[in-house]
Amino acid sequence: MACVARATDNRAAKVAGLLFEFEYSKYSGWPEVKESLMAGRIQAAYMLAPLVMDLATKDVPVKTVSIGHRSGAVIMVRTDSPYRKFHDLMGKRIAIPSRFAVDFLFLRKMLAKEGMSDKDVRIVEMPPPDMPAALYAKAVDAYCTGEPYGAAAQRAGYAVPLRMTRDEWPSYICCVLTVRQELIDQNPGLVQDLVNYVQGAGHWLDAGRDHRTRAAEISADRKYFNQDRAVIQYVMENPTDRVTYGDLRMIKEEFDDLMQLSLQAGTLKRPIAFERYIDDRFVKAAIPARIAL
């Protein structure tokens, strides 16, 4: 929404060369996003928060400048399965996108609530788009991932949420807007403009149901998410706080908690100072852009 809104404003202004520009680019997997960002083929990307922490421990010059959403992850099981609590999944196959994904930390939190650990289940790493079909074919017994891949199976009728972050971890942070340090140093105005539009898009999305309907219409397009519009609309409405966008603050205590969970999971090898991977001056200075779509 930020990219579309900025492009719309640029066309309306008709002032060539004086406006900031950024555009959306879709990647099919986290390794491709990470490598492209590290190599400089892209200058900004939404990345898994623990992965950014890991990159910072390896002195990769990137910083998080905003979060993208809160909540938005689900653990899905088949509608016709007997699995209604985690003890029912003892020894079963559960798919996650990556061990760096916050979805994995969510799964670990839920297992721990029932006195279990990830050693009590069989973890399978799998691209999220493949998860609904894998569950349908009974290749996995459950999966934990971000939307819209939970909603896709739920709307089709063969899966139900076992747990949702909206109920268990509403301040959940997953994808964070990460920018190469050279862009921050060379063009902080562009970074600020990007954050302004991201913050504006977040407020706009949570401001009205009609905005979410419009967002589903735009984002379903092939050049964006390339998803069934009805599935995205389902995510936006069932329930309306399944994913939230209005509060995109970067709170140190929340990131510290995330870091501790990553250390416990073994995906982060050593602690990392908040200032090493976060640059929060852009969020603090943000003036949310007006979104006219």
Coordinates of C-alpha atoms in Angstrom, one line a residue:
M1 CA 0.0 0.0 0.0
A2 CA 2.9 2.4 0.7
C3 CA 4.4 1.8 -2.7
V4 CA 1.1 2.2 -4.5
A5 CA 0.3 5.3 -2.6
R6 CA 3.7 6.9 -3.2
A7 CA 3.4 6.1 -7.0
T8 CA -0.1 7.6 -7.0
D9 CA 1.0 10.7 -5.3
N10 CA 4.0 11.1 -7.8
R11 CA 1.7 10.8 -10.8
A12 CA -0.7 13.4 -9.3
A13 CA 2.2 15.8 -8.6
K14 CA 3.6 15.7 -12.1
V15 CA 6.9 17.1 -10.9
A16 CA 9.6 15.0 -12.6
G17 CA 12.8 14.4 -10.7
L18 CA 11.8 16.2 -7.5
L19 CA 10.0 13.3 -5.7
F20 CA 11.1 10.2 -3.9
E21 CA 10.3 6.9 -5.6
F22 CA 10.2 3.3 -4.4
E23 CA 8.5 0.2 -5.8
Y24 CA 7.4 -3.2 -4.7
S25 CA 9.2 -6.4 -5.8
K26 CA 8.1 -9.9 -4.9
Y27 CA 10.4 -12.7 -3.9
S28 CA 9.5 -16.3 -3.4
G29 CA 11.6 -17.2 -0.4
W30 CA 13.6 -15.8 2.5
P31 CA 17.0 -16.9 1.3
E32 CA 16.5 -15.0 -2.0
V33 CA 15.5 -11.8 -0.1
K34 CA 18.5 -12.1 2.2
E35 CA 21.0 -12.6 -0.5
S36 CA 19.6 -9.8 -2.7
L37 CA 19.7 -7.4 0.3
M38 CA 23.2 -8.4 1.3
A39 CA 24.4 -8.1 -2.3
G40 CA 22.9 -4.7 -2.8
R41 CA 20.5 -5.8 -5.6
I42 CA 17.7 -4.4 -3.4
Q43 CA 18.2 -1.6 -0.9
A44 CA 15.3 -2.3 1.4
A45 CA 13.2 -5.4 2.2
Y46 CA 10.8 -6.9 4.7
M47 CA 12.9 -9.5 6.6
L48 CA 12.3 -11.9 9.5
A49 CA 13.3 -10.0 12.6
P50 CA 15.5 -12.7 14.1
L51 CA 17.3 -13.0 10.7
V52 CA 18.2 -9.3 10.8
M53 CA 19.6 -9.8 14.3
D54 CA 21.7 -12.7 13.0
L55 CA 23.0 -10.6 10.1
A56 CA 23.9 -7.8 12.6
T57 CA 26.0 -10.2 14.7
K58 CA 27.9 -11.0 11.5
D59 CA 28.4 -7.2 10.8
V60 CA 26.2 -7.2 7.7
P61 CA 25.5 -3.4 7.3
V62 CA 21.7 -3.4 7.5
K63 CA 19.2 -1.8 10.0
T64 CA 15.6 -2.2 10.8
V65 CA 13.7 1.1 10.4
S66 CA 10.1 0.0 11.0
I67 CA 7.9 -3.1 11.7
G68 CA 5.4 -4.2 9.1
H69 CA 2.4 -5.5 11.2
R70 CA 1.5 -7.2 14.4
S71 CA -0.1 -10.6 14.9
G72 CA -0.8 -12.5 11.6
A73 CA 0.5 -16.0 12.3
V74 CA -1.5 -19.1 12.8
I75 CA -1.0 -22.8 13.6
M76 CA -3.3 -24.8 11.4
V77 CA -4.6 -28.4 11.6
R78 CA -7.0 -30.4 9.5
T79 CA -10.7 -29.9 10.3
D80 CA -11.2 -33.7 10.4
S81 CA -8.2 -34.3 12.6
P82 CA -8.3 -35.1 16.4
Y83 CA -5.7 -32.4 17.1
R84 CA -7.1 -29.8 19.4
K85 CA -4.2 -29.3 21.9
F86 CA -0.5 -29.7 21.4
H87 CA -0.2 -33.0 23.3
D88 CA -2.3 -34.4 20.5
L89 CA 0.6 -33.6 18.2
M90 CA 3.3 -35.5 20.1
G91 CA 5.6 -37.0 17.5
K92 CA 3.7 -35.5 14.6
R93 CA 5.0 -33.5 11.6
I94 CA 4.7 -29.7 11.9
A95 CA 5.8 -27.4 9.0
I96 CA 7.4 -24.0 9.7
P97 CA 8.8 -21.5 7.1
S98 CA 12.3 -21.4 8.7
R99 CA 14.0 -21.7 12.0
F100 CA 14.7 -18.0 11.8
A101 CA 11.0 -17.3 11.4
V102 CA 9.1 -15.9 14.4
D103 CA 6.5 -18.5 13.5
F104 CA 8.9 -21.1 14.9
L105 CA 9.2 -19.0 18.1
F106 CA 5.4 -18.9 18.3
L107 CA 5.2 -22.6 17.9
R108 CA 7.9 -23.1 20.7
K109 CA 5.9 -20.7 23.0
M110 CA 2.7 -22.7 22.5
L111 CA 4.4 -26.1 23.0
A112 CA 6.0 -24.8 26.2
K113 CA 2.6 -23.8 27.6
E114 CA 1.7 -27.5 27.6
G115 CA 5.1 -28.6 29.0
M116 CA 6.5 -29.6 25.6
S117 CA 9.4 -28.6 23.4
D118 CA 10.2 -28.7 19.7
K119 CA 11.9 -32.0 20.4
D120 CA 8.5 -33.6 21.0
V121 CA 7.4 -33.0 17.4
R122 CA 9.0 -33.4 14.0
I123 CA 9.8 -30.0 12.6
V124 CA 9.8 -29.6 8.8
E125 CA 10.9 -26.5 7.0
M126 CA 8.7 -25.7 4.0
P127 CA 7.8 -22.6 1.9
P128 CA 4.5 -21.2 3.2
P129 CA 2.8 -21.4 -0.2
D130 CA 3.2 -25.2 -0.1
M131 CA 1.8 -25.7 3.4
P132 CA -2.0 -25.8 2.7
A133 CA -1.6 -28.5 0.0
A134 CA 0.8 -30.5 2.3
L135 CA -1.8 -30.4 5.0
Y136 CA -4.6 -31.3 2.6
A137 CA -2.5 -34.3 1.4
K138 CA -1.7 -35.3 5.0
A139 CA 2.0 -34.9 4.3
V140 CA 2.2 -32.8 7.5
D141 CA -0.1 -32.9 10.5
A142 CA 0.0 -29.1 11.2
Y143 CA 1.7 -26.0 10.0
C144 CA 2.7 -22.7 11.5
T145 CA 3.1 -19.7 9.3
G146 CA 1.9 -16.2 8.5
E147 CA -1.1 -15.2 6.5
P148 CA -2.7 -15.6 4.0
Y149 CA -1.6 -19.3 4.0
G150 CA -3.7 -20.2 7.1
A151 CA -6.7 -18.4 5.8
A152 CA -6.4 -20.1 2.4
A153 CA -6.9 -23.6 3.9
Q154 CA -9.5 -22.4 6.5
R155 CA -11.6 -20.7 3.8
A156 CA -11.4 -23.9 1.7
G157 CA -12.9 -25.8 4.6
Y158 CA -10.3 -28.4 5.3
A159 CA -8.3 -26.6 8.1
V160 CA -8.9 -24.8 11.3
P161 CA -6.6 -22.7 13.5
L162 CA -5.2 -24.5 16.5
R163 CA -3.8 -21.3 17.8
M164 CA -3.6 -17.7 16.5
T165 CA -1.2 -14.9 17.6
R166 CA -4.2 -12.6 17.9
D167 CA -5.2 -14.6 21.0
E168 CA -1.8 -15.8 22.3
W169 CA 0.7 -13.1 21.3
P170 CA -1.0 -10.0 20.0
S171 CA 2.2 -7.9 20.0
Y172 CA 3.9 -10.5 17.8
I173 CA 6.4 -9.0 15.4
C174 CA 7.6 -11.0 12.4
C175 CA 8.5 -9.0 9.3
V176 CA 10.5 -5.8 9.7
L177 CA 11.4 -3.2 7.2
T178 CA 15.2 -3.5 6.8
V179 CA 17.4 -1.0 4.9
R180 CA 21.0 -1.2 3.8
Q181 CA 23.2 1.2 5.9
E182 CA 24.6 2.8 2.7
L183 CA 21.1 4.0 1.8
I184 CA 20.6 5.4 5.3
D185 CA 23.9 7.2 5.1
Q186 CA 23.5 8.5 1.5
N187 CA 19.8 9.2 1.3
P188 CA 18.1 9.5 4.7
G189 CA 15.4 11.6 3.2
L190 CA 14.3 8.7 1.0
V191 CA 14.3 6.3 4.0
Q192 CA 12.2 8.8 6.0
D193 CA 9.8 9.1 3.1
L194 CA 9.5 5.3 2.9
V195 CA 8.8 5.0 6.6
N196 CA 6.3 7.9 6.5
Y197 CA 4.4 6.0 3.8
V198 CA 4.6 2.6 5.6
Q199 CA 3.3 4.2 8.8
G200 CA 0.6 6.0 6.8
A201 CA -0.4 2.7 5.2
G202 CA -0.6 1.0 8.5
H203 CA -2.9 3.7 10.0
W204 CA -5.0 3.6 6.8
L205 CA -5.5 -0.1 6.9
D206 CA -6.7 -0.1 10.4
A207 CA -8.9 3.0 10.0
G208 CA -11.8 1.4 8.1
R209 CA -13.2 -1.8 6.7
D210 CA -13.5 -0.2 3.3
H211 CA -9.8 0.5 3.3
R212 CA -9.1 -3.2 3.9
T213 CA -11.4 -4.1 1.0
R214 CA -9.5 -1.8 -1.2
A215 CA -6.2 -3.1 0.0
A216 CA -7.3 -6.7 -0.8
E217 CA -8.3 -5.6 -4.3
I218 CA -4.9 -3.9 -5.0
S219 CA -2.6 -6.4 -3.3
A220 CA -4.2 -9.5 -5.0
D221 CA -2.8 -8.3 -8.4
R222 CA -0.2 -10.4 -10.1
K223 CA 2.5 -7.7 -9.7
Y224 CA 2.0 -7.7 -6.0
F225 CA 0.9 -10.7 -4.0
N226 CA -0.6 -12.6 -6.9
Q227 CA -3.1 -14.2 -4.5
D228 CA -6.8 -14.9 -4.7
R229 CA -8.5 -11.6 -3.7
A230 CA -11.1 -13.5 -1.7
V231 CA -8.4 -15.1 0.5
I232 CA -6.8 -11.7 1.3
Q233 CA -10.2 -10.3 2.1
Y234 CA -10.8 -13.3 4.4
V235 CA -7.6 -12.5 6.3
M236 CA -8.7 -8.8 6.6
E237 CA -12.1 -9.7 8.1
N238 CA -12.0 -13.1 9.9
P239 CA -11.6 -11.6 12.5
T240 CA -10.6 -8.0 11.8
D241 CA -7.7 -8.2 14.2
R242 CA -6.2 -11.3 12.7
V243 CA -3.5 -9.0 11.4
T244 CA -3.1 -5.4 12.6
Y245 CA -1.1 -2.5 11.1
G246 CA -2.0 0.6 13.1
D247 CA 0.8 0.2 15.8
L248 CA 4.1 0.0 14.0
R249 CA 6.2 1.3 16.9
M250 CA 9.6 -0.3 17.5
I251 CA 9.6 -1.1 21.3
K252 CA 13.0 -2.1 22.7
E253 CA 11.5 -4.5 25.3
E254 CA 9.6 -6.4 22.6
F255 CA 12.7 -6.8 20.5
D256 CA 14.7 -7.9 23.5
D257 CA 12.1 -10.5 24.3
L258 CA 12.3 -11.7 20.7
M259 CA 16.1 -11.9 21.0
Q260 CA 15.9 -14.0 24.1
L261 CA 13.4 -16.4 22.5
S262 CA 15.8 -16.7 19.5
L263 CA 18.7 -17.4 21.8
Q264 CA 16.7 -20.1 23.6
A265 CA 15.8 -21.6 20.2
G266 CA 19.4 -21.6 19.1
T267 CA 18.8 -19.5 16.0
L268 CA 20.8 -16.6 17.4
K269 CA 24.2 -17.6 18.8
R270 CA 24.9 -14.5 20.9
P271 CA 23.0 -11.4 22.2
I272 CA 23.0 -8.3 20.1
A273 CA 22.5 -4.8 21.3
F274 CA 19.2 -3.1 20.1
E275 CA 21.2 -0.2 18.6
R276 CA 23.3 -2.7 16.4
Y277 CA 20.3 -3.7 14.3
I278 CA 17.7 -1.0 14.9
D279 CA 17.6 2.6 13.7
D280 CA 14.5 4.0 15.2
R281 CA 15.0 7.7 14.4
F282 CA 12.9 7.4 11.3
V283 CA 9.9 6.0 13.2
K284 CA 10.3 8.6 15.9
A285 CA 10.3 11.4 13.3
A286 CA 7.6 9.9 11.1
I287 CA 4.7 12.0 9.8
P288 CA 2.4 9.3 8.5
A289 CA 1.6 10.0 4.8
R290 CA -1.9 10.5 3.8
I291 CA -3.0 7.5 1.8
A292 CA -5.4 8.3 -1.0
L293 CA -6.4 5.0 -2.8

